[in-house]
Amino acid sequence: MKKTILSIIVLLFFSYNLISQNLTVSVVAVQGGFDQSEGLIIEWTLGENFTETVRSANKILTQGLHQPHLKTLKINEERLLSLDHIRIYPNPVNSILNIQLHKDFLTHYTINLFDTNGRVIKHLNVSENTTNIEFDMSDLSSGIYLLKISDVFISKSNTYRVIKH
C-alpha cells in the first residue's frame, strides 16, 4: 500500500512539471489580415470553414474561430449636423481666418489646408473644448486654397474654398 501511495505522489510531482497542450485561438484560412487606422481596427479572414450566423429581430450572432472585438459607438442624429454649423470668415482673408464651431456640436476635428495641387499646407487637430479658432494664413502667398474640416468620430468632412489676398 505504501508503494502505491508513494508511486502516485511521485507521478503527480513529475506530471505537475510537464508541459501539456496550450489552448490558443487560431484560424486556418486562405487569407487574413489586420489593419489599423485612427479610430478603426479591422481583422478579417477569407475562406474560414467554421462559421455560422444566427439572426433574430434585434440581434445578430456570428460564431466561428475568428471573432471580432466589437466596439459600438452610438451617434446622435443631431451630431451629424455638426459640420453644418461652422462659420468661416473673413473670406477673402488677409492674415487670420476665423473658424467658429457651434458650441452644441463640440467634437474632435482635424483641419487641413490644401493648395491647388492637393498638397497639405497646414494641419491642425482641434479638441472638444474649442469653439473659436484663429487660423494664421499670413505666411502664405495670395491664391485659392481648400480648407477641409473633418469630424474624427463620424468620418464626415466639409471642404471650403478660401481666397487669400
mmCIF file of C-alpha atoms in Angstrom:
data_model
loop_
_atom_site.group_PDB
_atom_site.id
_atom_site.type_symbol
_atom_site.label_atom_id
_atom_site.label_comp_id
_atom_site.label_asym_id
_atom_site.label_seq_id
_atom_site.Cartn_x
_atom_site.Cartn_y
_atom_site.Cartn_z
ATOM 1 C CA MET A 1 0.000 0.000 0.000
ATOM 2 C CA LYS A 2 2.871 2.329 0.847
ATOM 3 C CA LYS A 3 4.454 1.670 -2.539
ATOM 4 C CA THR A 4 1.216 2.547 -4.339
ATOM 5 C CA ILE A 5 0.785 5.833 -2.461
ATOM 6 C CA LEU A 6 4.458 6.702 -2.955
ATOM 7 C CA SER A 7 4.187 5.909 -6.675
ATOM 8 C CA ILE A 8 1.127 8.134 -7.038
ATOM 9 C CA ILE A 9 2.848 11.005 -5.222
ATOM 10 C CA VAL A 10 5.963 10.690 -7.404
ATOM 11 C CA LEU A 11 3.868 10.570 -10.590
ATOM 12 C CA LEU A 12 1.844 13.600 -9.527
ATOM 13 C CA PHE A 13 5.018 15.514 -8.706
ATOM 14 C CA PHE A 14 6.621 14.802 -12.088
ATOM 15 C CA SER A 15 3.432 15.344 -14.065
ATOM 16 C CA TYR A 16 2.976 18.746 -12.439
ATOM 17 C CA ASN A 17 6.197 19.989 -14.068
ATOM 18 C CA LEU A 18 5.422 18.611 -17.521
ATOM 19 C CA ILE A 19 4.164 20.879 -20.291
ATOM 20 C CA SER A 20 0.930 19.795 -21.862
ATOM 21 C CA GLN A 21 -1.321 21.289 -24.515
ATOM 22 C CA ASN A 22 -1.633 25.019 -24.830
ATOM 23 C CA LEU A 23 -5.048 26.216 -26.000
ATOM 24 C CA THR A 24 -4.853 29.324 -28.166
ATOM 25 C CA VAL A 25 -7.282 30.750 -30.652
ATOM 26 C CA SER A 26 -6.066 30.297 -34.208
ATOM 27 C CA VAL A 27 -7.600 30.207 -37.644
ATOM 28 C CA VAL A 28 -6.736 28.126 -40.681
ATOM 29 C CA ALA A 29 -7.871 30.233 -43.619
ATOM 30 C CA VAL A 30 -6.915 31.012 -47.189
ATOM 31 C CA GLN A 31 -6.016 34.618 -46.350
ATOM 32 C CA GLY A 32 -6.326 37.031 -43.451
ATOM 33 C CA GLY A 33 -5.089 40.274 -42.088
ATOM 34 C CA PHE A 34 -5.102 43.019 -39.531
ATOM 35 C CA ASP A 35 -5.305 46.712 -40.426
ATOM 36 C CA GLN A 36 -5.478 49.719 -38.160
ATOM 37 C CA SER A 37 -6.002 53.420 -38.694
ATOM 38 C CA GLU A 38 -7.127 56.261 -36.491
ATOM 39 C CA GLY A 39 -10.224 55.044 -34.635
ATOM 40 C CA LEU A 40 -10.713 51.861 -36.655
ATOM 41 C CA ILE A 41 -9.349 48.323 -36.399
ATOM 42 C CA ILE A 42 -10.204 45.658 -38.976
ATOM 43 C CA GLU A 43 -9.408 41.966 -38.556
ATOM 44 C CA TRP A 44 -10.509 39.702 -41.377
ATOM 45 C CA THR A 45 -10.247 36.181 -42.730
ATOM 46 C CA LEU A 46 -11.117 34.754 -46.100
ATOM 47 C CA GLY A 47 -12.293 31.180 -46.510
ATOM 48 C CA GLU A 48 -12.934 30.399 -42.855
ATOM 49 C CA ASN A 49 -14.619 26.997 -42.783
ATOM 50 C CA PHE A 50 -16.474 27.010 -39.494
ATOM 51 C CA THR A 51 -18.823 29.976 -39.260
ATOM 52 C CA GLU A 52 -22.492 30.378 -38.574
ATOM 53 C CA THR A 53 -24.682 33.451 -38.292
ATOM 54 C CA VAL A 54 -27.915 33.401 -36.316
ATOM 55 C CA ARG A 55 -30.318 36.338 -36.611
ATOM 56 C CA SER A 56 -33.342 37.409 -34.623
ATOM 57 C CA ALA A 57 -35.456 40.554 -34.634
ATOM 58 C CA ASN A 58 -32.865 42.783 -32.964
ATOM 59 C CA LYS A 59 -29.723 40.637 -32.538
ATOM 60 C CA ILE A 60 -27.076 39.072 -34.762
ATOM 61 C CA LEU A 61 -24.715 36.356 -33.526
ATOM 62 C CA THR A 62 -21.751 35.270 -35.609
ATOM 63 C CA GLN A 63 -19.959 32.148 -34.453
ATOM 64 C CA GLY A 64 -16.627 30.979 -35.742
ATOM 65 C CA LEU A 65 -12.967 30.718 -34.991
ATOM 66 C CA HIS A 66 -12.249 34.353 -35.797
ATOM 67 C CA GLN A 67 -14.381 36.549 -33.576
ATOM 68 C CA PRO A 68 -14.127 40.341 -33.607
ATOM 69 C CA HIS A 69 -13.780 42.526 -30.565
ATOM 70 C CA LEU A 70 -16.840 44.645 -31.231
ATOM 71 C CA LYS A 71 -16.943 48.234 -30.065
ATOM 72 C CA THR A 72 -20.057 50.211 -30.863
ATOM 73 C CA LEU A 73 -20.408 53.950 -30.916
ATOM 74 C CA LYS A 74 -23.860 55.449 -30.782
ATOM 75 C CA ILE A 75 -24.119 58.611 -32.844
ATOM 76 C CA ASN A 76 -26.797 61.069 -32.047
ATOM 77 C CA GLU A 77 -28.527 62.153 -35.264
ATOM 78 C CA GLU A 78 -28.098 65.784 -34.244
ATOM 79 C CA ARG A 79 -24.359 65.213 -34.206
ATOM 80 C CA LEU A 80 -24.437 64.504 -37.928
ATOM 81 C CA LEU A 81 -25.210 68.183 -38.365
ATOM 82 C CA SER A 82 -22.031 69.239 -36.549
ATOM 83 C CA LEU A 83 -20.220 70.284 -39.716
ATOM 84 C CA ASP A 84 -23.211 72.232 -40.999
ATOM 85 C CA HIS A 85 -22.875 74.760 -38.165
ATOM 86 C CA ILE A 86 -19.362 76.018 -38.916
ATOM 87 C CA ARG A 87 -18.702 79.668 -39.798
ATOM 88 C CA ILE A 88 -15.561 80.667 -41.669
ATOM 89 C CA TYR A 89 -14.751 84.383 -42.006
ATOM 90 C CA PRO A 90 -13.450 86.651 -43.481
ATOM 91 C CA ASN A 91 -13.280 85.207 -46.943
ATOM 92 C CA PRO A 92 -11.268 86.559 -48.760
ATOM 93 C CA VAL A 93 -8.701 86.663 -45.956
ATOM 94 C CA ASN A 94 -5.553 88.745 -45.494
ATOM 95 C CA SER A 95 -3.881 87.117 -42.499
ATOM 96 C CA ILE A 96 -6.169 85.461 -39.901
ATOM 97 C CA LEU A 97 -9.028 83.170 -40.922
ATOM 98 C CA ASN A 98 -11.593 82.720 -38.153
ATOM 99 C CA ILE A 99 -13.288 79.349 -37.812
ATOM 100 C CA GLN A 100 -16.257 79.266 -35.462
ATOM 101 C CA LEU A 101 -17.607 75.905 -34.300
ATOM 102 C CA HIS A 102 -21.102 75.599 -32.850
ATOM 103 C CA LYS A 103 -20.944 75.021 -29.078
ATOM 104 C CA ASP A 104 -23.699 72.356 -29.152
ATOM 105 C CA PHE A 105 -21.736 70.124 -31.531
ATOM 106 C CA LEU A 106 -18.304 70.026 -29.929
ATOM 107 C CA THR A 107 -16.226 67.091 -31.085
ATOM 108 C CA HIS A 108 -12.691 66.340 -32.270
ATOM 109 C CA TYR A 109 -11.941 67.941 -35.617
ATOM 110 C CA THR A 110 -8.992 67.892 -37.977
ATOM 111 C CA ILE A 111 -8.414 70.902 -40.174
ATOM 112 C CA ASN A 112 -6.275 70.669 -43.309
ATOM 113 C CA LEU A 113 -5.422 73.490 -45.676
ATOM 114 C CA PHE A 114 -4.586 72.359 -49.219
ATOM 115 C CA ASP A 115 -3.076 74.258 -52.116
ATOM 116 C CA THR A 116 -4.477 73.883 -55.638
ATOM 117 C CA ASN A 117 -2.102 70.958 -56.283
ATOM 118 C CA GLY A 118 -3.633 68.967 -53.413
ATOM 119 C CA ARG A 119 -0.664 69.291 -51.038
ATOM 120 C CA VAL A 120 -1.346 69.796 -47.338
ATOM 121 C CA ILE A 121 -0.017 73.243 -46.418
ATOM 122 C CA LYS A 122 -1.199 73.327 -42.792
ATOM 123 C CA HIS A 123 -2.686 70.760 -40.423
ATOM 124 C CA LEU A 124 -4.429 71.327 -37.099
ATOM 125 C CA ASN A 125 -6.073 68.975 -34.578
ATOM 126 C CA VAL A 126 -8.920 70.580 -32.631
ATOM 127 C CA SER A 127 -10.022 69.328 -29.211
ATOM 128 C CA GLU A 128 -13.594 69.037 -27.920
ATOM 129 C CA ASN A 129 -13.473 72.250 -25.896
ATOM 130 C CA THR A 130 -12.596 74.591 -28.763
ATOM 131 C CA THR A 131 -15.240 76.833 -30.326
ATOM 132 C CA ASN A 132 -13.180 79.604 -31.957
ATOM 133 C CA ILE A 133 -10.026 79.023 -33.982
ATOM 134 C CA GLU A 134 -7.733 81.648 -35.453
ATOM 135 C CA PHE A 135 -6.049 80.044 -38.458
ATOM 136 C CA ASP A 136 -2.937 82.047 -39.403
ATOM 137 C CA MET A 137 -2.533 82.416 -43.167
ATOM 138 C CA SER A 138 -0.209 85.441 -43.127
ATOM 139 C CA ASP A 139 2.805 83.400 -44.264
ATOM 140 C CA LEU A 140 1.011 82.086 -47.366
ATOM 141 C CA SER A 141 1.087 83.628 -50.817
ATOM 142 C CA SER A 142 -2.035 85.025 -52.462
ATOM 143 C CA GLY A 143 -4.232 82.464 -54.146
ATOM 144 C CA ILE A 144 -7.031 79.952 -53.727
ATOM 145 C CA TYR A 145 -6.838 77.301 -51.000
ATOM 146 C CA LEU A 146 -9.127 74.487 -49.900
ATOM 147 C CA LEU A 147 -9.931 74.166 -46.201
ATOM 148 C CA LYS A 148 -11.111 70.686 -45.201
ATOM 149 C CA ILE A 149 -12.694 70.264 -41.761
ATOM 150 C CA SER A 150 -13.302 66.661 -40.671
ATOM 151 C CA ASP A 151 -15.192 65.246 -37.701
ATOM 152 C CA VAL A 152 -12.881 62.492 -36.466
ATOM 153 C CA PHE A 153 -15.595 60.354 -34.857
ATOM 154 C CA ILE A 154 -18.118 60.112 -37.673
ATOM 155 C CA SER A 155 -15.721 60.399 -40.633
ATOM 156 C CA LYS A 156 -17.663 63.294 -42.115
ATOM 157 C CA SER A 157 -15.928 66.268 -43.688
ATOM 158 C CA ASN A 158 -16.727 69.536 -45.417
ATOM 159 C CA THR A 159 -14.444 71.426 -47.780
ATOM 160 C CA TYR A 160 -14.455 75.209 -48.168
ATOM 161 C CA ARG A 161 -12.778 77.401 -50.776
ATOM 162 C CA VAL A 162 -10.714 80.151 -49.160
ATOM 163 C CA ILE A 163 -9.240 83.076 -51.086
ATOM 164 C CA LYS A 164 -6.032 84.613 -49.708
ATOM 165 C CA HIS A 165 -5.263 88.253 -50.709
#
